[in-house]
Short mmCIF file of C-alpha atoms and ligand atoms in Angstrom, two decimals:
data_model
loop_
_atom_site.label_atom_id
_atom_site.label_comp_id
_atom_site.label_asym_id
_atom_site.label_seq_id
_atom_site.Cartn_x
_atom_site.Cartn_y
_atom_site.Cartn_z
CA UNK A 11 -44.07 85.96 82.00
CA UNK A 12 -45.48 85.35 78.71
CA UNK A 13 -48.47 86.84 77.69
CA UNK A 14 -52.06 85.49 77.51
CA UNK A 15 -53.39 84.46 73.94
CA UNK A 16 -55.61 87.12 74.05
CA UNK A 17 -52.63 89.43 74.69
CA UNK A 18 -50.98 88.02 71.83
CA UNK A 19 -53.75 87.95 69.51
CA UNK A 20 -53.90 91.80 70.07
CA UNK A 21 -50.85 92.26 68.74
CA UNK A 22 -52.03 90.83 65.69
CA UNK A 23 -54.06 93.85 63.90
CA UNK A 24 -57.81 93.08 62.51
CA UNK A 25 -59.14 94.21 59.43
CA UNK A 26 -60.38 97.64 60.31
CA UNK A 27 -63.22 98.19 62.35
CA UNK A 28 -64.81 101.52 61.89
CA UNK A 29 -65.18 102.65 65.66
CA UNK A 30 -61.36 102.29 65.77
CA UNK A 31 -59.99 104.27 62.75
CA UNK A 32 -58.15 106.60 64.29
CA UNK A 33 -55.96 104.05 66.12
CA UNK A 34 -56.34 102.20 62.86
CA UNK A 35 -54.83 104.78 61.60
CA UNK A 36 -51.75 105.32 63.94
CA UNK A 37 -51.04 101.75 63.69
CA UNK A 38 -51.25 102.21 59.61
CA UNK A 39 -48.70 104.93 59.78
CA UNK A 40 -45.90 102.48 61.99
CA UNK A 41 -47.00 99.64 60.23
CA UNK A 42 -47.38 100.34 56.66
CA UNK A 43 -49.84 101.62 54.38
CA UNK A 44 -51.77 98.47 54.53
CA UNK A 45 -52.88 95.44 56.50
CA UNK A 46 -49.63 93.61 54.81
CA UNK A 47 -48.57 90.11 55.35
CA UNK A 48 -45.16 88.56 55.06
CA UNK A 49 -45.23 85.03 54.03
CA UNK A 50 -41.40 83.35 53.91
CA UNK A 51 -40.67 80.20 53.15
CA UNK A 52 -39.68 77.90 50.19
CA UNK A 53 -42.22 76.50 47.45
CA UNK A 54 -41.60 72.70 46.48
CA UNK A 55 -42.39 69.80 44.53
CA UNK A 56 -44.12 67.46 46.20
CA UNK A 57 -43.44 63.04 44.98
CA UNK A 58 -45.81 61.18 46.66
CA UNK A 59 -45.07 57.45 46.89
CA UNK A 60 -46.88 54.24 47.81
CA UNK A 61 -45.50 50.87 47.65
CA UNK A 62 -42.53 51.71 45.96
CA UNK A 63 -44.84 53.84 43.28
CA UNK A 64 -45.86 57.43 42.38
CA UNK A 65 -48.99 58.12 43.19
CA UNK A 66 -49.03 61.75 42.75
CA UNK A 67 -46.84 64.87 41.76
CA UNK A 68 -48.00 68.21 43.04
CA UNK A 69 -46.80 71.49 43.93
CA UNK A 70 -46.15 71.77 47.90
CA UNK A 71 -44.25 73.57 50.58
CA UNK A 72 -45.85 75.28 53.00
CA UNK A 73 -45.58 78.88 52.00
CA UNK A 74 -47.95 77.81 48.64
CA UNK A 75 -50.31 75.53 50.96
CA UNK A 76 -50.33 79.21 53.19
CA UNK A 77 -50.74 81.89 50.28
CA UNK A 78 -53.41 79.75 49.43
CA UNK A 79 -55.47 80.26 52.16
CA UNK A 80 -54.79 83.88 52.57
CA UNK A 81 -55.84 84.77 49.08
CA UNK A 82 -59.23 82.54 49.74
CA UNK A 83 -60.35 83.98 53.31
CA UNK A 84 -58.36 87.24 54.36
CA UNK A 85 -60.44 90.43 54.85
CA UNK A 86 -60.36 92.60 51.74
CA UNK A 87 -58.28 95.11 53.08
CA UNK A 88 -56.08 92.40 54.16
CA UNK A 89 -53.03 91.45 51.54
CA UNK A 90 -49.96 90.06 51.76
CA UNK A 91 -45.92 89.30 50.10
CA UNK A 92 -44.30 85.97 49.61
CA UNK A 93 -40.50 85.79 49.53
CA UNK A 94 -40.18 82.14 48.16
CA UNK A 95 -37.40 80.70 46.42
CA UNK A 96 -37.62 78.16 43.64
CA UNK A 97 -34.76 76.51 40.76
CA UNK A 98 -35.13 76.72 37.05
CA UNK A 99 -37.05 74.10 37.18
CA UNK A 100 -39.76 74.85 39.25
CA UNK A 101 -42.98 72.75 37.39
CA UNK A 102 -45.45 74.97 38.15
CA UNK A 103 -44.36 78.18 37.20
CA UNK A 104 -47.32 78.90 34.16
CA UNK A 105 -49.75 76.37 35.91
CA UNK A 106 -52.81 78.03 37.15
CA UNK A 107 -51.97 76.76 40.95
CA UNK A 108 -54.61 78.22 43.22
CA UNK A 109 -51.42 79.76 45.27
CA UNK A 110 -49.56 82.52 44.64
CA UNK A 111 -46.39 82.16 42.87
CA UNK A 112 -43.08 82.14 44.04
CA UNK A 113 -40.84 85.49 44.00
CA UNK A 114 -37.00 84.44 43.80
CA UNK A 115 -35.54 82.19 41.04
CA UNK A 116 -32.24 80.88 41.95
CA UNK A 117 -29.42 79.04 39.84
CA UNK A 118 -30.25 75.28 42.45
CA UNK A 119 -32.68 73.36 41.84
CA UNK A 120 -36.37 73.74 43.44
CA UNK A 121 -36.56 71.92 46.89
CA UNK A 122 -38.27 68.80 46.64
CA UNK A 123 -39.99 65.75 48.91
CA UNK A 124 -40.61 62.29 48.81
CA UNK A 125 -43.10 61.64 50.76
CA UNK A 126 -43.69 57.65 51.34
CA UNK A 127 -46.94 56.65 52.57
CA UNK A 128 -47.57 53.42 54.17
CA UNK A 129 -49.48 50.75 52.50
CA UNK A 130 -49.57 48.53 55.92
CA UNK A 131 -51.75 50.94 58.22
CA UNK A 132 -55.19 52.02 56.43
CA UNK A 133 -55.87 54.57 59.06
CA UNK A 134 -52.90 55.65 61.45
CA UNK A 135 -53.34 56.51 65.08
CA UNK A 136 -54.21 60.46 65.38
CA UNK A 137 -50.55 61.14 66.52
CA UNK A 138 -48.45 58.79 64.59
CA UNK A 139 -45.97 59.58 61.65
CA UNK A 140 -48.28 59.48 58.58
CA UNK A 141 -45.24 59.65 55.81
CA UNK A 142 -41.71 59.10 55.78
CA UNK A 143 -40.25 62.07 54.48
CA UNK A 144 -36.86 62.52 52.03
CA UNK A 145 -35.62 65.80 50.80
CA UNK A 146 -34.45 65.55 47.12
CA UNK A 147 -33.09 68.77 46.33
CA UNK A 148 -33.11 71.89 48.67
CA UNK A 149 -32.65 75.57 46.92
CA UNK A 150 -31.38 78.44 48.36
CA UNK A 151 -31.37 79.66 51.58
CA UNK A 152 -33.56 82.83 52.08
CA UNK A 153 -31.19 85.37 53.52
CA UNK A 154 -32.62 88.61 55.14
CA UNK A 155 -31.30 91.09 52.21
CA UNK A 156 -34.38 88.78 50.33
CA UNK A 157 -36.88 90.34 52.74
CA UNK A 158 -38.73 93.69 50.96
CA UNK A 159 -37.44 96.78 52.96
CA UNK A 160 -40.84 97.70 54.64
CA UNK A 161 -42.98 97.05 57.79
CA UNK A 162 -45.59 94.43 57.54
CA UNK A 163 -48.46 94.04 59.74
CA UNK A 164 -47.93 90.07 60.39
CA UNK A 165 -45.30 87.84 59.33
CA UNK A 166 -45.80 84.15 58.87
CA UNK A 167 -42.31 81.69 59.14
CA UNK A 168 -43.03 78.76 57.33
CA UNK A 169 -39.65 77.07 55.96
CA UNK A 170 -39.94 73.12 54.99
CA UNK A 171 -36.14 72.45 54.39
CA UNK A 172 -34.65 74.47 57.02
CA UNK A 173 -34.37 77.78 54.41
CA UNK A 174 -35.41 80.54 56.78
CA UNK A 175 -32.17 80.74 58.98
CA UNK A 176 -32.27 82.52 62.27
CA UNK A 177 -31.13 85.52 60.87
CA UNK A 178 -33.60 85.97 58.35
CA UNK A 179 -36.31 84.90 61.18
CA UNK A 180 -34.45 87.66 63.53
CA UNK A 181 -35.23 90.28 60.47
CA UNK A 182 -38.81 89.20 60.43
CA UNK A 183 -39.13 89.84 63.72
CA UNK A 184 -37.85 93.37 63.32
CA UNK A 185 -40.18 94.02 60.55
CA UNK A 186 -43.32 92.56 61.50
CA UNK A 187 -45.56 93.26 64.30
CA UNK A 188 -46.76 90.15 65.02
CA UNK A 189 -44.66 86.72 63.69
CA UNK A 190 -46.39 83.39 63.55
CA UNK A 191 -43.93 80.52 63.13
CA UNK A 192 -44.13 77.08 62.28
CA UNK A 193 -41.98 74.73 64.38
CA UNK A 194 -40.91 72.79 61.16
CA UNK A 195 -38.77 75.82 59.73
CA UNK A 196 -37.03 75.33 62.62
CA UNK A 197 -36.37 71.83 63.95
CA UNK A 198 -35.99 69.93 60.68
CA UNK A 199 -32.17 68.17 60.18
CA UNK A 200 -31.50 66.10 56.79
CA UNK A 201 -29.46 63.12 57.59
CA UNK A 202 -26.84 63.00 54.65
CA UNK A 203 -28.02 60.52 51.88
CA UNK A 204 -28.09 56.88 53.15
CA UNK A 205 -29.19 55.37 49.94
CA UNK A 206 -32.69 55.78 49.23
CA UNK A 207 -32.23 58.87 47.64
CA UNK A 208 -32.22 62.07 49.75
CA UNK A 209 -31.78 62.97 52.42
CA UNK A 210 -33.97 61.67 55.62
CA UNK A 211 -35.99 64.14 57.66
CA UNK A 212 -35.61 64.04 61.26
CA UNK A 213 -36.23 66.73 64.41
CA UNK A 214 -33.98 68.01 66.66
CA UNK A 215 -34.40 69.97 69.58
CA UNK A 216 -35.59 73.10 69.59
CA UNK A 217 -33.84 74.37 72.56
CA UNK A 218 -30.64 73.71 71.40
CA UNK A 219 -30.91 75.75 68.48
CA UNK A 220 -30.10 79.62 67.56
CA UNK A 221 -34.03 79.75 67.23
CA UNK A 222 -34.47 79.14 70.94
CA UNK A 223 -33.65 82.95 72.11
CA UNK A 224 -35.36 84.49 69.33
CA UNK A 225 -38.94 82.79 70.35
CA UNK A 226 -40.05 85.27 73.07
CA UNK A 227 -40.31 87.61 70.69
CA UNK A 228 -42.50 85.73 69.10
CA UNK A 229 -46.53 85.74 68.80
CA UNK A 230 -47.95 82.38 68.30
CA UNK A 231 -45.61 79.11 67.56
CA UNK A 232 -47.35 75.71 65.69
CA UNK A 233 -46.09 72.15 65.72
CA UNK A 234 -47.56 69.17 64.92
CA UNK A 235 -47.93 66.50 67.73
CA UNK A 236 -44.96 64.67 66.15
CA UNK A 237 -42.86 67.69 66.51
CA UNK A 238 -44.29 68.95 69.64
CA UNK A 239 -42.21 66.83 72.21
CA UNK A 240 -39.03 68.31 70.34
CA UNK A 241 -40.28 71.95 70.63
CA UNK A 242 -40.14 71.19 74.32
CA UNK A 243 -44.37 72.52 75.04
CA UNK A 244 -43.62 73.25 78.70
CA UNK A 245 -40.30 75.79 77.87
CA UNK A 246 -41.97 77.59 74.66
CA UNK A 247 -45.16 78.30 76.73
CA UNK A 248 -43.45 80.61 78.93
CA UNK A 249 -41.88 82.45 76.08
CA UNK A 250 -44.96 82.26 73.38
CA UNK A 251 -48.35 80.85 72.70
CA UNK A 252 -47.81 77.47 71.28
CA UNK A 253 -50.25 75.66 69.37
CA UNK A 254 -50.28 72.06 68.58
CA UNK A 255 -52.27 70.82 66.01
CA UNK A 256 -53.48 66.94 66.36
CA UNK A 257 -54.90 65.78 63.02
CA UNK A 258 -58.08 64.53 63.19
CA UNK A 259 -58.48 65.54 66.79
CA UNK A 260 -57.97 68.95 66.34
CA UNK A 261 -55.55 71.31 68.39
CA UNK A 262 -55.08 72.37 71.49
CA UNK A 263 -53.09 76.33 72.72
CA UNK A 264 -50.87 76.40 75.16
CA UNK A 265 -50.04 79.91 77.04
CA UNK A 266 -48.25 80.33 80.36
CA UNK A 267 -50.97 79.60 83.09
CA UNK A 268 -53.54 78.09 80.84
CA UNK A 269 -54.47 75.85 78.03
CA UNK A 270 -57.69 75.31 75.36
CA UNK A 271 -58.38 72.21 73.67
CA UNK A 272 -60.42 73.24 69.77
CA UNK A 273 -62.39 70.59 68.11
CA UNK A 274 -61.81 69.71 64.85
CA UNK A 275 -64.33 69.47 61.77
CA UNK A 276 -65.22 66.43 59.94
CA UNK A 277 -63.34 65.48 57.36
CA UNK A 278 -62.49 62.51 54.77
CA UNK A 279 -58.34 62.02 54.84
CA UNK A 280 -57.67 61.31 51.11
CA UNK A 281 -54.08 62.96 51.56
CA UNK A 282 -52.38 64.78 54.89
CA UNK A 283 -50.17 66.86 52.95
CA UNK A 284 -50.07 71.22 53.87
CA UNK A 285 -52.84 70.46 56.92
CA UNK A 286 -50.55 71.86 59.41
CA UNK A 287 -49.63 74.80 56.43
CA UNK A 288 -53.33 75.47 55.42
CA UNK A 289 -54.26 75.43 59.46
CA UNK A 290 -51.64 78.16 60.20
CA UNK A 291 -53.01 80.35 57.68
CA UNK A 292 -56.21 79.94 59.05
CA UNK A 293 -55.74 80.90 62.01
CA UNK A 294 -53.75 83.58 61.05
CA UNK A 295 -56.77 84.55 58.87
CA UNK A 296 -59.03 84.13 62.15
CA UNK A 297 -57.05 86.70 63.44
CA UNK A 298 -57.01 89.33 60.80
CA UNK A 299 -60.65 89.01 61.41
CA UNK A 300 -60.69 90.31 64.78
CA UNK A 301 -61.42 86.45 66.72
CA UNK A 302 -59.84 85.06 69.44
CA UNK A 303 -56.87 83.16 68.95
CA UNK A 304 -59.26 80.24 70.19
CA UNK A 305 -62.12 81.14 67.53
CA UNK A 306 -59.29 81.95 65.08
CA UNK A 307 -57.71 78.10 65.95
CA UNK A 308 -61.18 76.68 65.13
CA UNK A 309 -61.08 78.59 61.43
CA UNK A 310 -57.35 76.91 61.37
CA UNK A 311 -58.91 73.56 62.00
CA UNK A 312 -61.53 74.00 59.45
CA UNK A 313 -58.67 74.93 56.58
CA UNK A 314 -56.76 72.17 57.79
CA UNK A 315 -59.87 69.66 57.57
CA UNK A 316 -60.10 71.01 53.92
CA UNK A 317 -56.49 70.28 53.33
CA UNK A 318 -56.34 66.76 54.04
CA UNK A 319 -59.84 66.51 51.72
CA UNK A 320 -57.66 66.95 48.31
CA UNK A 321 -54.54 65.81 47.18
CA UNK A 322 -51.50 68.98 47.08
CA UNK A 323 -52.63 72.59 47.49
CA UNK A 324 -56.28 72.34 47.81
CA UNK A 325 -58.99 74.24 45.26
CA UNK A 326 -62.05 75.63 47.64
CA UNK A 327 -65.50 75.72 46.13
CA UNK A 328 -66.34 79.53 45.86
CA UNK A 329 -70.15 79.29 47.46
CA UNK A 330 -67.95 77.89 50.92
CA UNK A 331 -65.74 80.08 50.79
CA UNK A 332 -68.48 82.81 50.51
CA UNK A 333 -70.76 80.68 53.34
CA UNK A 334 -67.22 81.31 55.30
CA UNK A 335 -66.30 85.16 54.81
CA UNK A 336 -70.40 85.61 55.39
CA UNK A 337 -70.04 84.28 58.83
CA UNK A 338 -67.17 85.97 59.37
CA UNK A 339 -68.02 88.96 58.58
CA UNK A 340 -71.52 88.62 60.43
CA UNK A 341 -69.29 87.95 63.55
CA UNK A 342 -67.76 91.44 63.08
CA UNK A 343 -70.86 93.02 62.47
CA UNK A 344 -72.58 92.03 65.52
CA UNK A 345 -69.66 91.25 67.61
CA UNK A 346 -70.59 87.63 68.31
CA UNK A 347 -67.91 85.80 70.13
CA UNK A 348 -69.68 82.49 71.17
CA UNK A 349 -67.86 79.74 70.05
CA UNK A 350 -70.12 77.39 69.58
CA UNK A 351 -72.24 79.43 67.24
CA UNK A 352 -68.98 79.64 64.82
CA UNK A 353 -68.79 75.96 65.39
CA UNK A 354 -72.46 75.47 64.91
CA UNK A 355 -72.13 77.57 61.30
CA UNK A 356 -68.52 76.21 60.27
CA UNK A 357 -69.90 72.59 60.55
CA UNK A 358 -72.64 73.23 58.80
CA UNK A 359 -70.86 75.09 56.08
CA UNK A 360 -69.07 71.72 56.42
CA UNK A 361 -71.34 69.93 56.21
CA UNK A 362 -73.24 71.37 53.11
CA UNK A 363 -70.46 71.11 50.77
CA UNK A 364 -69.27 67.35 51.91
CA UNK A 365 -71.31 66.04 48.94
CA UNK A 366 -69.14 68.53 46.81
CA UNK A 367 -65.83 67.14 48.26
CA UNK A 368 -67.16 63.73 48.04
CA UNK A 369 -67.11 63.92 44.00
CA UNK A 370 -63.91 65.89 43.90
CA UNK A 371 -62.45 62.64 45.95
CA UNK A 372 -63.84 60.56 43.61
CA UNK A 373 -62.44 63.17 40.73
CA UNK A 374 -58.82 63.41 42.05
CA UNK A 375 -58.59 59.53 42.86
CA UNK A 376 -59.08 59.20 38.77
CA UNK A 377 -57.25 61.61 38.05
CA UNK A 378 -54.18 60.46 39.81
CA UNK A 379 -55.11 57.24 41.20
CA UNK A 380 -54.37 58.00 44.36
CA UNK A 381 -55.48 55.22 46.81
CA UNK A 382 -55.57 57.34 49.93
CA UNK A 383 -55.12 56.34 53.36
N1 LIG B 18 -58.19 63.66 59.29
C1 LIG B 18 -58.48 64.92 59.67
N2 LIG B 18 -59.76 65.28 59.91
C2 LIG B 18 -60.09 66.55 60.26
N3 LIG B 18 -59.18 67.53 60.43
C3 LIG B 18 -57.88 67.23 60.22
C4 LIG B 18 -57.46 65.91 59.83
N4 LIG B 18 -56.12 65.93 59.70
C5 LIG B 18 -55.73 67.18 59.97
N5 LIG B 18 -56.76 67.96 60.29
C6 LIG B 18 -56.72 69.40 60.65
O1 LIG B 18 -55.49 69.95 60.22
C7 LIG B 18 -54.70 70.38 61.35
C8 LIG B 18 -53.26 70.06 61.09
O2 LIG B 18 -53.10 68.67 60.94
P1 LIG B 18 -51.82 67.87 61.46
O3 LIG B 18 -51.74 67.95 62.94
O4 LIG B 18 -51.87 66.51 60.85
O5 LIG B 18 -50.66 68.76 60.84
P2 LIG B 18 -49.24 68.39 60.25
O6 LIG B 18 -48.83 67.01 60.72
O7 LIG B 18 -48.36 69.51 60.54
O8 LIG B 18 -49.57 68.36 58.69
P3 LIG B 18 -48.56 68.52 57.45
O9 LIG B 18 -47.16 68.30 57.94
O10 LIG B 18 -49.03 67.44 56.54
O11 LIG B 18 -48.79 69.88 56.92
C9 LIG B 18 -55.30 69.65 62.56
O12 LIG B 18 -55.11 70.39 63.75
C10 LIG B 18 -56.77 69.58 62.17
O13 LIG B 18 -57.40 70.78 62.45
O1 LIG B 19 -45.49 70.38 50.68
C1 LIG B 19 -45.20 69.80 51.93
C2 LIG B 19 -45.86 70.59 53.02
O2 LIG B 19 -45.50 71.94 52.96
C3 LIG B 19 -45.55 70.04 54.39
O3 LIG B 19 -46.04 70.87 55.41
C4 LIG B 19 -44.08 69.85 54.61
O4 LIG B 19 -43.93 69.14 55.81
C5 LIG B 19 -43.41 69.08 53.49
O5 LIG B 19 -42.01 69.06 53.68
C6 LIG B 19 -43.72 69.69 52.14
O6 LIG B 19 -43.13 68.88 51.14
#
């Protein structure tokens, strides 16, 4: 049977709490020195089109959207590795990119996305495609000899163009207490070039993969709506907590014997691009925090409402992201667990800085004239 969220959330070790150093301690000494993460997955460039056009150019693939978040919200003891893999002529190498930058240069060329947007429908249904995606280039594979030689207290799987094979996930697996996975590093397949340019991105089915086995060991597994029905919910329940995100209307966990929906946070769409990335690291982030995977899904819902605010990897204003790590660390303080009061103080949090996002909108739409959704 798999085990409850909570269960798995447990496995996932919070910064330190001070009644619990010696088992702190203990888990320190199998685990590493320090409350390491292991973030693997390619960085990209992201082309986004509209009508035909470029509207933008920005640097994408999950693993930046992810190291992004982690460096903005992670407890200060908290840190974390990226093995990423980029081509000579990866664009953003001296750019001051709010995410980390990639480790491994390779002789191929950087992966890369088009990603067309629809000019027809202003405002998609929650669960419907929102691009058509192409992959231009795809770089290396990342192979498990690319994985540091050392335990790691989490591990995060976040491939966009199918780079962490099973193997490599099989390694994280053995290195990392606790792996969080996203269901795109695992069902995407590129249709061979059909004209267009690229290749087309499609799912397959997660079951009949070499994934499948490796998923009850396991802590927490995302997809997206759109991907969910190819993850097969009902299987990967018993084997995992799976969480599927739903865009505007939030998420909802799945566990064997029980389910939770989690609101979502207002937010203004100007582009979807890295919500499902910057949620995952969220949560994950929740977690290294000591919530509940269901409190730590509502932080993932808040990162991915900031996501979709900004166009590519998102910039946070430092007073929120202070207004955030306050409330968070309040909650460990006093041991508050009420989900509605981290609701009640994310929204407002939300809230207060809306008039800030509202003039970056109006900043980045200049800047790249980007006519949104
Ligand atoms: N329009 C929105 N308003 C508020 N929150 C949103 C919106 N879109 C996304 N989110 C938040 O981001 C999370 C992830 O979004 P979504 O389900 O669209 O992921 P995704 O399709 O995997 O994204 P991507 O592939 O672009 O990274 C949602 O669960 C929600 O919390
Ligand atoms: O930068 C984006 C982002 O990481 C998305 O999550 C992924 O679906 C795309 O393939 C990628 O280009």
């Amino acid at each position: 049977m798999a085990p409850s969220p909570a269960a798995v959330a447990a496995a996932m070790p919070p910064a330190a709490d001070p009644e619990r150093e010696e088992e702190a301690e203990q888990q320190q000494t199998k685990w590493g020195a320090a409350l390491e993460g292991l973030v693997v997955g390619s960085y990209c460039h992201d082309v986004l089109l509209r009508g035909g056009r470029v509207v933008g150019e920005t640097l994408g693939g999950a693993a930046a959207f992810v190291s992004n978040v982690l460096d903005a919200a992670s407890p200060p003891e908290a840190s974390f590795a990226v093995v990423s893999k980029v081509g000579p002529d990866f664009a953003y190498a001296s750019a001051p990119a709010p995410a980390r930058h990639p480790s491994l240069l390779c002789p191929a060329p950087t992966t890369s996305f088009h990603a067309r947007f629809s000019d027809a429908v202003a405002s998609p249904a929650a669960h419907a495609p929102d691009r058509q995606l192409r992959r231009v280039h795809a770089c290396d594979p990342i192979y498990p000899d690319d994985l540091p030689e050392r335990r790691f207290a989490y591990g995060l799987a976040v491939g966009v163009a199918g780079e962490v094979l099973p193997e490599t996930l099989e390694r994280m697996i053995r290195l990392c207490r606790a792996v969080l996975v996203d269901a795109q590093a695992l069902i995407r397949a590129f249709d061979a070039d059909g004209g267009g340019g690229g290749a087309a991105v499609r799912h397959m089915a997660l079951e009949g993969t070499p994934y499948a086995r490796l998923l009850q060991r396991v802590a927490f597994l995302k997809a997206s709506s759109e991907e969910a029905p190819y993850v097969g919910v009902e299987t990967a329940r018993r084997r995992c907590c799976v969480i599927v995100t739903e865009g505007r209307d939030g998420c909802r966990l799945y566990w064997e014997g029980g389910e939770a929906r989690v609101a979502p946070f207002p937010a203004v769409q100007v582009d979807p691009t890295g919500a499902g990335d910057s949620y995952l690291a969220g949560f994950a982030v929740g977690l290294l925090w000591g919530l509940s995977a269901t409190d730590a899904a509502l932080l993932g819902n808040f990162f991915g409402a900031a996501a979709v605010s900004q166009v590519g990897v998102p910039t946070f204003h430092p007073k929120m992201l202070q207004a955030v790590k306050q409330i968070l660390e309040d909650k460990e303080r006093r041991g508050l667990c009420a989900s509605c009061k981290l609701i009640r103080q994310l929204t407002t949090t939300v809230l207060i800085f809306a008039r800030h996002r509202c003039r970056l909108h109006r900043q980045v739409h200049a800047d790249l004239k980007f006519t949104g959704k």
